[in-house]
Short mmCIF file of C-alpha atoms and ligand atoms in Angstrom, two decimals:
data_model
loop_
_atom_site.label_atom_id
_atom_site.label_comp_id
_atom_site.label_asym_id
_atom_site.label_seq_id
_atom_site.Cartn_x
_atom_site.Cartn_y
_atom_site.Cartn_z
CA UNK A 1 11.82 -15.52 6.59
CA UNK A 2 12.08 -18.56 3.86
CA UNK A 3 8.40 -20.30 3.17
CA UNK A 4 10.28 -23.63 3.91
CA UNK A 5 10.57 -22.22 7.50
CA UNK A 6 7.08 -20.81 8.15
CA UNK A 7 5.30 -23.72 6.33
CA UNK A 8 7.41 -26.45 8.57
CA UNK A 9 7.20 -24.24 11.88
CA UNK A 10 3.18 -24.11 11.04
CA UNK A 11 2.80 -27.57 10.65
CA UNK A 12 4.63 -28.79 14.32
CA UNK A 13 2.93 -25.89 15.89
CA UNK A 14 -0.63 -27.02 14.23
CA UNK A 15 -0.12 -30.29 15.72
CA UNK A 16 0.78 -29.01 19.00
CA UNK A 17 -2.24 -26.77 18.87
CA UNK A 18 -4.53 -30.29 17.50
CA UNK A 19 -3.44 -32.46 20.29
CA UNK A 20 -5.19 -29.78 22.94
CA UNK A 21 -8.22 -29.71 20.78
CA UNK A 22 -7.28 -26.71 18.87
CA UNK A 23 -7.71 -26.08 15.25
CA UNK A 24 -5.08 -23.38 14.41
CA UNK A 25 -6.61 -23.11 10.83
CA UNK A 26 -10.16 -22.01 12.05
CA UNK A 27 -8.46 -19.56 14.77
CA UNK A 28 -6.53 -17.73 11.69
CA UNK A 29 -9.74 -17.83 9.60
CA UNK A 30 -11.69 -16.06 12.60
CA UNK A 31 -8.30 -13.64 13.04
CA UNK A 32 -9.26 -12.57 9.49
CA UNK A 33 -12.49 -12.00 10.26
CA UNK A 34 -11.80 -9.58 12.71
CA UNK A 35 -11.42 -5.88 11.72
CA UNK A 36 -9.35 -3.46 13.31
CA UNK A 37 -10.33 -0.18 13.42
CA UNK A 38 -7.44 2.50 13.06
CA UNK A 39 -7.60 5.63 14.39
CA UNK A 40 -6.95 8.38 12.20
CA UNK A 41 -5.24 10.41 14.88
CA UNK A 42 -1.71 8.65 14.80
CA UNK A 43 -0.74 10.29 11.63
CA UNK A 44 -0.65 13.46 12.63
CA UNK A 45 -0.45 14.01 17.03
CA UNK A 46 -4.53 14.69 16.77
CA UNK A 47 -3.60 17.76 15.09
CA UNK A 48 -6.52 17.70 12.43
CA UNK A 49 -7.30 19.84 9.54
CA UNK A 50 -9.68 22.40 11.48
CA UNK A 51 -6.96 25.07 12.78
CA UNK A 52 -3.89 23.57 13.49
CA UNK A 53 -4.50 24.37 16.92
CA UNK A 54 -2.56 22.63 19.64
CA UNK A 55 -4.24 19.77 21.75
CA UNK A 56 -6.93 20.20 24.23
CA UNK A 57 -9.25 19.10 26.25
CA UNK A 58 -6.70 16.75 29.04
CA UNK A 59 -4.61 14.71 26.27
CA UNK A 60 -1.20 15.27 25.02
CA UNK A 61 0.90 13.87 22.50
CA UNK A 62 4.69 14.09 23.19
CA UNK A 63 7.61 13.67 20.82
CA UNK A 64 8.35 15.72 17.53
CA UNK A 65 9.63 13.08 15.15
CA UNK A 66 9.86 14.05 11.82
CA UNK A 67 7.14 12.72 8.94
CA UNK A 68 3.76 14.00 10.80
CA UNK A 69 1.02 13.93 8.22
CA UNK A 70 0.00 17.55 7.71
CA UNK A 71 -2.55 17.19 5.22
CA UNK A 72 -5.53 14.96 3.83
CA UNK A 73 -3.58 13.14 0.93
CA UNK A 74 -0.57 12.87 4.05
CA UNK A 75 -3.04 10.97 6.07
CA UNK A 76 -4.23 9.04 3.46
CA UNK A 77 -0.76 8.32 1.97
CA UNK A 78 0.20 7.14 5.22
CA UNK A 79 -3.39 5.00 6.18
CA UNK A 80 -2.66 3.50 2.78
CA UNK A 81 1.08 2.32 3.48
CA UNK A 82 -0.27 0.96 6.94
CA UNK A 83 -2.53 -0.84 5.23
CA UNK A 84 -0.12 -3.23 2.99
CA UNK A 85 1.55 -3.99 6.36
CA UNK A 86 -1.51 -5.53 8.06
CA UNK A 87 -3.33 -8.67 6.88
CA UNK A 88 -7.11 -8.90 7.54
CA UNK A 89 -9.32 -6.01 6.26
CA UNK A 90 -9.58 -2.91 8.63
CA UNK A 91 -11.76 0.16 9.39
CA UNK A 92 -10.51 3.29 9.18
CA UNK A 93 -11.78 5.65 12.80
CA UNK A 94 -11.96 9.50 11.97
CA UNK A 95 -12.45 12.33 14.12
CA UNK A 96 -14.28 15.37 12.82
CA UNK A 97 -11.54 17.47 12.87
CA UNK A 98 -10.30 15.21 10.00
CA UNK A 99 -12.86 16.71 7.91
CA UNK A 100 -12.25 17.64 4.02
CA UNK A 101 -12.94 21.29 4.45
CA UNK A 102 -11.82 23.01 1.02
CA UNK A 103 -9.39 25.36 3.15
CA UNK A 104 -12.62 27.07 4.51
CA UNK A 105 -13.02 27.16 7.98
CA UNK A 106 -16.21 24.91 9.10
CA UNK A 107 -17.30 25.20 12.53
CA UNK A 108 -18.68 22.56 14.32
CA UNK A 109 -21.92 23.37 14.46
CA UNK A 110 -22.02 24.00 11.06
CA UNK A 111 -20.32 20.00 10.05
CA UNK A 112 -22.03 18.01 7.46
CA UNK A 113 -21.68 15.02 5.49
CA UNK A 114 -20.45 17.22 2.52
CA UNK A 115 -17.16 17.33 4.78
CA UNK A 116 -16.58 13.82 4.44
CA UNK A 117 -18.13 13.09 1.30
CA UNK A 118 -14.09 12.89 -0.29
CA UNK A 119 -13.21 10.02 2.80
CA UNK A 120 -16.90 8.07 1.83
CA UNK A 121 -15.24 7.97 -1.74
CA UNK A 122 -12.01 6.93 -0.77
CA UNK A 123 -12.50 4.44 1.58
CA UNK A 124 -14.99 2.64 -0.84
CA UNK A 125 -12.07 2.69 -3.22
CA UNK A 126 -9.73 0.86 -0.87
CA UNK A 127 -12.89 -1.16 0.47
CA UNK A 128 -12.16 0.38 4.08
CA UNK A 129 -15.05 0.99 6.05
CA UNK A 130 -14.97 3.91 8.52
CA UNK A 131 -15.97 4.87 12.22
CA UNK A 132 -16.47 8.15 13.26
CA UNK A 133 -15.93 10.38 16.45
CA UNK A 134 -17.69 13.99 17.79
CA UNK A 135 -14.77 16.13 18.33
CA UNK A 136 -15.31 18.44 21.51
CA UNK A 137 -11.34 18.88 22.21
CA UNK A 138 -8.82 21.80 20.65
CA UNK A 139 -12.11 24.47 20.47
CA UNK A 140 -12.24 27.77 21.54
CA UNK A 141 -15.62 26.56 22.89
CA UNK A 142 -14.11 23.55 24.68
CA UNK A 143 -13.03 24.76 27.78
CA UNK A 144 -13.74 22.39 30.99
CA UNK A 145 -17.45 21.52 30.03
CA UNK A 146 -18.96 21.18 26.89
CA UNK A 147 -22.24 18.82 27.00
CA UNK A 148 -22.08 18.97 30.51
CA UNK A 149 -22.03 22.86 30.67
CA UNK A 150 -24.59 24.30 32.57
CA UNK A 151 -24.14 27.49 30.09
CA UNK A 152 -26.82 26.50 27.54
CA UNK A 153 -25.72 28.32 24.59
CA UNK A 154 -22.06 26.66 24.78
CA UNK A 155 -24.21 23.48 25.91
CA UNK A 156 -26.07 23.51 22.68
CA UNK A 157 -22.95 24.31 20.62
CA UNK A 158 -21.80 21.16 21.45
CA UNK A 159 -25.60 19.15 21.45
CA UNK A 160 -25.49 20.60 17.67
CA UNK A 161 -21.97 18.92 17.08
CA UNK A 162 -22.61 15.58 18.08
CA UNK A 163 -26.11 15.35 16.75
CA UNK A 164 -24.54 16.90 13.16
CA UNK A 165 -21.35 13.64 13.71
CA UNK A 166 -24.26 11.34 14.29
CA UNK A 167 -25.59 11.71 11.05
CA UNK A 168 -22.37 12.15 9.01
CA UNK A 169 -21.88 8.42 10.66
CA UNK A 170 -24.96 7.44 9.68
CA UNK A 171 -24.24 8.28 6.08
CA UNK A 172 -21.00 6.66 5.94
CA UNK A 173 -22.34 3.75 7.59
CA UNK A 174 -25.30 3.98 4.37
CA UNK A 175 -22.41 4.10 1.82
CA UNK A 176 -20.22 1.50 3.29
CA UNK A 177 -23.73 -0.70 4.29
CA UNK A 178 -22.32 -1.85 7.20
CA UNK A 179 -22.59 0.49 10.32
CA UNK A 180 -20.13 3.00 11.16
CA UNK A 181 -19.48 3.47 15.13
CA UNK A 182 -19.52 6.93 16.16
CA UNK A 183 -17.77 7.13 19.67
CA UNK A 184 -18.58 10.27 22.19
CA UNK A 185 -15.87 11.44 24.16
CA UNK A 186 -16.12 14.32 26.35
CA UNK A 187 -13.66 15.75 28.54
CA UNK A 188 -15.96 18.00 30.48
CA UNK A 189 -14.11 17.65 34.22
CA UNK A 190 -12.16 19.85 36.24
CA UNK A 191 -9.18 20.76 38.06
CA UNK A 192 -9.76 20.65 41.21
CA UNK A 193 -12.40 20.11 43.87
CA UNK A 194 -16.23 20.23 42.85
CA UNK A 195 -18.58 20.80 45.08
CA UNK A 196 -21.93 19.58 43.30
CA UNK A 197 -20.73 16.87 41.03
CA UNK A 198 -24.37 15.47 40.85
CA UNK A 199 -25.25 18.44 38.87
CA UNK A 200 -23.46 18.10 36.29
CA UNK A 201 -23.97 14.24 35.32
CA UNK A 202 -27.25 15.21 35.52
CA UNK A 203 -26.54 17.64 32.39
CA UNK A 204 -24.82 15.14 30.73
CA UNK A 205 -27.32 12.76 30.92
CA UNK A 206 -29.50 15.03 29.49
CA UNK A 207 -27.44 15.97 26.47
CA UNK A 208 -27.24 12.89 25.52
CA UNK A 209 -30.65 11.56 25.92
CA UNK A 210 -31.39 14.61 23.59
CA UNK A 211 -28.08 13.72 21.18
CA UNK A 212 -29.28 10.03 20.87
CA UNK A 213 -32.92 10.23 20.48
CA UNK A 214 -32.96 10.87 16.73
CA UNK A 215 -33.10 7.25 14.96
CA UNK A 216 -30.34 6.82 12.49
CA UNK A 217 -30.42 3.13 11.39
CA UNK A 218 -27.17 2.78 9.56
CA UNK A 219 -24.75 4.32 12.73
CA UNK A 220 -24.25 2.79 16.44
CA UNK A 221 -23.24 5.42 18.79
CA UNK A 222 -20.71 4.25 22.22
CA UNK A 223 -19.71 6.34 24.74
CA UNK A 224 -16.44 6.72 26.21
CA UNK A 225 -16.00 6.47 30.16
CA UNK A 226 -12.53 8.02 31.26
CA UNK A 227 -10.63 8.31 34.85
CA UNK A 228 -8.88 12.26 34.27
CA UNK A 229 -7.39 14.29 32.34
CA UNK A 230 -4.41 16.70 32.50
CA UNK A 231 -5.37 19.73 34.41
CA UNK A 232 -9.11 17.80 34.65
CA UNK A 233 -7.72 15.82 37.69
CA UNK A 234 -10.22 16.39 40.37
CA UNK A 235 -13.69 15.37 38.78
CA UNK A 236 -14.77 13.89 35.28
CA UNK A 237 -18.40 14.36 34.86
CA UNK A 238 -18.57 10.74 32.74
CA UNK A 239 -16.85 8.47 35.27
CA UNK A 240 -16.75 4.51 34.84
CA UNK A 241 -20.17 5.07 36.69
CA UNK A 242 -21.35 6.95 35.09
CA UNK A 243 -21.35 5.33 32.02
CA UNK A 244 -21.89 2.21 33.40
CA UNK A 245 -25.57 3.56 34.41
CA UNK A 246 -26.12 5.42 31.50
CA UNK A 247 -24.87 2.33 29.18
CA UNK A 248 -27.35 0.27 31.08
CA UNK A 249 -29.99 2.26 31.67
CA UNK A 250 -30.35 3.41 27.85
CA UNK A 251 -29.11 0.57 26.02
CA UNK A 252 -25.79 2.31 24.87
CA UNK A 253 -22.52 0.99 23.29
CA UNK A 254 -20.05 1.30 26.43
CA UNK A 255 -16.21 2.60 25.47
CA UNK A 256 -13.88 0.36 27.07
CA UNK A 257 -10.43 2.80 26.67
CA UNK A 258 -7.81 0.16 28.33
CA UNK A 259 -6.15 3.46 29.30
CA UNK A 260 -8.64 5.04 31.49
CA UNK A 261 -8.81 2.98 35.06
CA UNK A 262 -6.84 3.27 38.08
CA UNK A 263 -3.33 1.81 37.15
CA UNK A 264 -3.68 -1.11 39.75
CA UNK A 265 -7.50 -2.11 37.89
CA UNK A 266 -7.22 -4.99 35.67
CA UNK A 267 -9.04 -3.49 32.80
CA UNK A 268 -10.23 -7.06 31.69
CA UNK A 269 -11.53 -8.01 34.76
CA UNK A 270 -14.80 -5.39 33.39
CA UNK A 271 -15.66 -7.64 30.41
CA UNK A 272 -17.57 -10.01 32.31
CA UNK A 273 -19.60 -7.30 34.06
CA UNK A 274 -20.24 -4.99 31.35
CA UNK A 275 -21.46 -7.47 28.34
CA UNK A 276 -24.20 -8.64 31.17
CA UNK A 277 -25.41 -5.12 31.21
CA UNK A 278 -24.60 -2.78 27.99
CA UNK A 279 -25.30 -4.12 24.39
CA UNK A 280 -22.14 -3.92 23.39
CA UNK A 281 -18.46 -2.79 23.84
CA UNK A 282 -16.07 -0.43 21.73
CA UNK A 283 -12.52 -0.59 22.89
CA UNK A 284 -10.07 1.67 22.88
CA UNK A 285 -6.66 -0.60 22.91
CA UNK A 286 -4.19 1.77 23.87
CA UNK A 287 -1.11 1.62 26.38
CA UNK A 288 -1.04 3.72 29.70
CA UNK A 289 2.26 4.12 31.09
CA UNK A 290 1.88 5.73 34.75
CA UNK A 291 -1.22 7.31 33.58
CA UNK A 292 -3.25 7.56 30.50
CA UNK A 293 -0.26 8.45 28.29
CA UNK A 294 -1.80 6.52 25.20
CA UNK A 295 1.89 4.48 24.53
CA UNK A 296 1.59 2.23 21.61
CA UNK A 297 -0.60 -0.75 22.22
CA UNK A 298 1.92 -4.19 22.61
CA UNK A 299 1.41 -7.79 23.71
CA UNK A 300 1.52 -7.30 27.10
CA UNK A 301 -0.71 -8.61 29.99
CA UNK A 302 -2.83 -6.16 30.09
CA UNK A 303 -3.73 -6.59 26.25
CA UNK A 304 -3.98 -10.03 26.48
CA UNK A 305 -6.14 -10.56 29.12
CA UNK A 306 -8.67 -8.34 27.60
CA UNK A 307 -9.34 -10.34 24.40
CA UNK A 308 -9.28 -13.49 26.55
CA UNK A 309 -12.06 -12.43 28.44
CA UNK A 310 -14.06 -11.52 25.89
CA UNK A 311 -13.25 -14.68 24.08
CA UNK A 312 -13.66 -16.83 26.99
CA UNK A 313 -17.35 -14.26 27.41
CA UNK A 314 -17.93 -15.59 23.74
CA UNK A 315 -18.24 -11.95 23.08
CA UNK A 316 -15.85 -11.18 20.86
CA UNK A 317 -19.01 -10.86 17.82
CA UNK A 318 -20.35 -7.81 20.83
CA UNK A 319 -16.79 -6.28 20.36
CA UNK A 320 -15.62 -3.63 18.25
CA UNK A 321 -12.00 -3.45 18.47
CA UNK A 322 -10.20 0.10 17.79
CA UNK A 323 -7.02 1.35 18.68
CA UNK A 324 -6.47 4.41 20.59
CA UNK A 325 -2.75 5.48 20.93
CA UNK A 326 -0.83 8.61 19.87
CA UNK A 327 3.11 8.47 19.87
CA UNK A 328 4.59 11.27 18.49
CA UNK A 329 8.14 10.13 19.35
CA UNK A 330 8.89 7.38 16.75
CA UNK A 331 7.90 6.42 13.25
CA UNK A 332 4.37 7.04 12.99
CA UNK A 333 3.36 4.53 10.43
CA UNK A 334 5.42 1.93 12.51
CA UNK A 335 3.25 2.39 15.45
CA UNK A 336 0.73 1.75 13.62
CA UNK A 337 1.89 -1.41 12.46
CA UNK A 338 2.96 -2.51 15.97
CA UNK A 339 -0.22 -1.73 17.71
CA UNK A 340 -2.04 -3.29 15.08
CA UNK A 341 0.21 -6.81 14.82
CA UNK A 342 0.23 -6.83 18.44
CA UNK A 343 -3.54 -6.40 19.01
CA UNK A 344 -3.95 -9.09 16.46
CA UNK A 345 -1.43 -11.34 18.10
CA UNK A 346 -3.25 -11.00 21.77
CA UNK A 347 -6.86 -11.81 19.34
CA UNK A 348 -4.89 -15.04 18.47
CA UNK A 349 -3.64 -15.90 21.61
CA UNK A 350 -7.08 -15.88 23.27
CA UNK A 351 -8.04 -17.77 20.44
CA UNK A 352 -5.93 -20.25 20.74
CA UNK A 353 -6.51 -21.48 24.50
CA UNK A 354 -7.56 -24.75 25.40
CA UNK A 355 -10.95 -23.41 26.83
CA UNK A 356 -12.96 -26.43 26.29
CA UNK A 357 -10.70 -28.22 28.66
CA UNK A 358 -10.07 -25.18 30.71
CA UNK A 359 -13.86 -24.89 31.13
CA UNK A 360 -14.60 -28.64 32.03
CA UNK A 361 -11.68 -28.45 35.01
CA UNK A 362 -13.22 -25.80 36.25
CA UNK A 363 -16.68 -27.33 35.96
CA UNK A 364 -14.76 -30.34 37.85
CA UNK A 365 -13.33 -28.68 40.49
CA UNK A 366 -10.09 -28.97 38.97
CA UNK A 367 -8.33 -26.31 40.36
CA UNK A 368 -4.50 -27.52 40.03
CA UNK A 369 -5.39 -28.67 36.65
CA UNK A 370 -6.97 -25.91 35.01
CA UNK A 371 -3.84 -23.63 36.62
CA UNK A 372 -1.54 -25.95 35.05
CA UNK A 373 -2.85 -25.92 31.50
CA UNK A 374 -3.18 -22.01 31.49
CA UNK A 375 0.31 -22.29 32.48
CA UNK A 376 1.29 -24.50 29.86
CA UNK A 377 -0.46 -22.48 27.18
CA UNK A 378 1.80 -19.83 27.76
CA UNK A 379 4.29 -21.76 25.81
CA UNK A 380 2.34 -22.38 23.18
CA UNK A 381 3.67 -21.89 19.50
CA UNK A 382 1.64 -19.74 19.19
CA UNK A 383 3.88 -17.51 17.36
CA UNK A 384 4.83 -20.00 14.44
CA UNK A 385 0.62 -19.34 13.89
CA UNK A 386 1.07 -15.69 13.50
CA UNK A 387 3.76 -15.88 11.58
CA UNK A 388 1.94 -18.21 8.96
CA UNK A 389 -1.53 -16.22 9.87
CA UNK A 390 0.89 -13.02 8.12
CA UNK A 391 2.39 -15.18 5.30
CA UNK A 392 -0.91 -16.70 4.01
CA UNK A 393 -2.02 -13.16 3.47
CA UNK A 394 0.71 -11.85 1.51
CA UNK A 395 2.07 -9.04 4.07
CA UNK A 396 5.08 -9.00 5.98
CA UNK A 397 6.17 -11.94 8.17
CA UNK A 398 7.88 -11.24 11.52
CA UNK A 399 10.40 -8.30 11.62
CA UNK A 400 10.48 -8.06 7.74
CA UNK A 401 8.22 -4.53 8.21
CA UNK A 402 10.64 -2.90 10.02
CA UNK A 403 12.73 -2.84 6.49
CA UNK A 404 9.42 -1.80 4.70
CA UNK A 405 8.65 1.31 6.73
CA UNK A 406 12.39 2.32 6.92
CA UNK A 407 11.90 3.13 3.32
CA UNK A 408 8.53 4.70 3.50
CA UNK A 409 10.73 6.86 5.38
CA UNK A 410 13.33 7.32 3.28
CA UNK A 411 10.89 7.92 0.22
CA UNK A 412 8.39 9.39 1.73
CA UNK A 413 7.77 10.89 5.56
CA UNK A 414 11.30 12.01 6.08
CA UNK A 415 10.97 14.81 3.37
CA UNK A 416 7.80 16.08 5.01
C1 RNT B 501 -9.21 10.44 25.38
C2 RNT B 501 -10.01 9.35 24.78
C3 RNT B 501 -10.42 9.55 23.35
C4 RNT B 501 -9.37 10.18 22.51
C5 RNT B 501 -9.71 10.29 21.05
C6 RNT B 501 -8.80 11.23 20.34
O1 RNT B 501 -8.71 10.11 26.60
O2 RNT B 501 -9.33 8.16 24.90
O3 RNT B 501 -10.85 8.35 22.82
O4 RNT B 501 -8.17 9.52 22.62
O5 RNT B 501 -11.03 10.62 20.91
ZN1 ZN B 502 -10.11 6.44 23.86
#
């Protein structure tokens, strides 16, 4: 697109924006402000550098497009790339599995920050800063239960794990001074019907009282609620409420994955509920489709509504925002990209509403009012304030990516 064109659309659309109040300049600074966190996992179907095993633990990638990262410098390459197609300054989310292992084999009770001493490096190099996740999926250990087993020596396997990724995050978060979020996810469920389901939430709760009790000042641990998994259908021992209690009860980070409700549950409509009650939130912007089939993350309702309520909570500085999506069908780097731009454009958007106004009509009493501005707002420019949001920081504006990563591709991920 020409500057003439973004500079002129930016300036009607700033107007438009000023005559509801709204000062599109101060939205985009506070859209810079807001860092992304990308999750490692996209580049390579969750594969990691561990054994090359194939996905566990109730997730699934699908697709076999050509240009999956395969190795550290392949992820890195790739993170790197995404990078120059984004503007504002992101994190960078690794799982332990994305370890820098030397070619040995490192179990993961055996994990230390000597693993991820090469990522520290790098990421201070490219001023990233990094979150972190416990890996308890793709294990020989895994099976159906792992902090929630009532087997202790498998329970303690995993106990060991997580209290070992707590304190690699804490030492990233050190290096980086700024803290690194460590997010526990654990699949522990199972097929079908369970008899004593009390039992083990009750394990659960205990693992992680033990897992969290060791102070690590420079690392916030969250915890990840989820609906099912594949061939986990029946139960999952950490429910929504189950994590809403423990959250609650303990003080926790709670992991809002917009992928892990009942399909018919407005995801957003939890916001307003959980920031009364848990610290914080981590979410997980991701795309279900059907179920939780972790489709890349667009501008869709969903999305949208999210970041309004938590902008319209004034929450959004008690929000971490991370993506969680893996597409293994189309150009890897490009869903990046698109997840990203589109998580950023739903950010704007709820940014950009009249809420002042919105507030006082509904102070008022003013229902037809307040209806018909959110209406209206719809229609915004708002995209004429993305566009310039992207221009003003010297990365691609509108559909000029989809050039950029077609030769990446050429170049690069389609001789993989
Ligand atoms: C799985 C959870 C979890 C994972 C990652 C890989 O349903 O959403 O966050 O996607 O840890
Ligand atoms: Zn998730």
């Amino acid at each position: 697109m020409t500057e003439a064109l973004i500079l002129k659309s930016y300036e009607i659309a700033k107007e438009r924006y000023a005559r509801l109040g709204i000062d599109t300049d101060k939205a985009i600074e506070q859209l810079e402000q807001i860092p992304i966190s990308l999750h490692c996992w996209q580049t390579d179907d969750v594969v990691g550098f561990e054994r090359n095993q194939a996905l566990s633990g109730g997730i699934q990638t699908t697709g076999n497009y050509p240009g999956r990262a395969r190795t550290i410098d392949e992820v890195r390459q790739d993170i790197a790339k995404v990078q120059t197609l984004l503007a504002g300054n992101h994190r960078l989310n690794l799982h332990e599995i994305y370890g820098d292992f030397g070619g040995k084999f490192v179990d993961r009770d055996q994990v230390g920050v000597e693993h991820f001493q090469s990522w520290i490096d790098w990421a201070a190099e490219r001023n990233l800063k990094l979150d972190f996740n416990s890996t308890s999926f793709s294990h020989p250990k895994s099976g159906d239960l792992t902090l929630a087993n009532p087997d202790k020596e498998i329970r303690d396997f995993w106990i060991e794990h997580t209290k070992r990724c707590r304190r690699i995050a804490d030492a990233m978060g050190k290096a980086q001074n700024d803290p690194c979020i460590m997010n526990i996810w654990v699949h522990d469920g199972s097929k079908d019907l369970t008899v004593y389901r009390k039992r083990y939430r009750e394990i659960l709760a205990q693992s992680l009282d033990e897992i969290l009790a060791e102070d690590l000042p420079h690392m916030k641990s969250c915890v990840e609620a989820k609906l099912f998994g594949i061939g986990l259908e029946s139960y999952t021992v950490g429910s929504m409420d189950f994590f809403e209690g423990y959250c609650a009860s303990r003080n926790v980070i709670y992991t809002l994955d917009t992928g892990h409700y009942e399909p018919t549950e407005n995801v957003s409509d939890k916001v307003a509920s959980l920031l009364l009650f848990v610290p914080e939130l981590m979410l997980h912007v991701s795309r279900p489709v059907r179920w939780d089939s972790d489709h890349v993350t667009i501008m869709n309702d969903q999305t949208l509504d999210l970041f309004k309520e938590i902008v319209r909570a004034d929450a959004l500085h008690r929000a971490h925002v991370g993506l969680d999506y893996f597409d293994a069908s189309i150009n890897r780097i490009g869903a990046y990209v698109i997840g990203t731009r589109a998580t950023q454009k739903c950010i704007l958007q709820a940014l950009l509403e009249p809420l002042a106004k919105l507030r006082d009509y509904e102070d008022r009493g003013c229902g037809f009012q307040r209806l018909a501005l959110l209406e209206e707002a719809k229609s915004l420019p708002f995209g004429a304030v993305f566009d310039y949001f992207n221009y003003k920081n010297n990365v691609p504006v509108g559909e000029e990516f989809i050039a950029d990563i077609e030769q990446y591709e050429r170049d690069v991920t389609s001789k993989r």
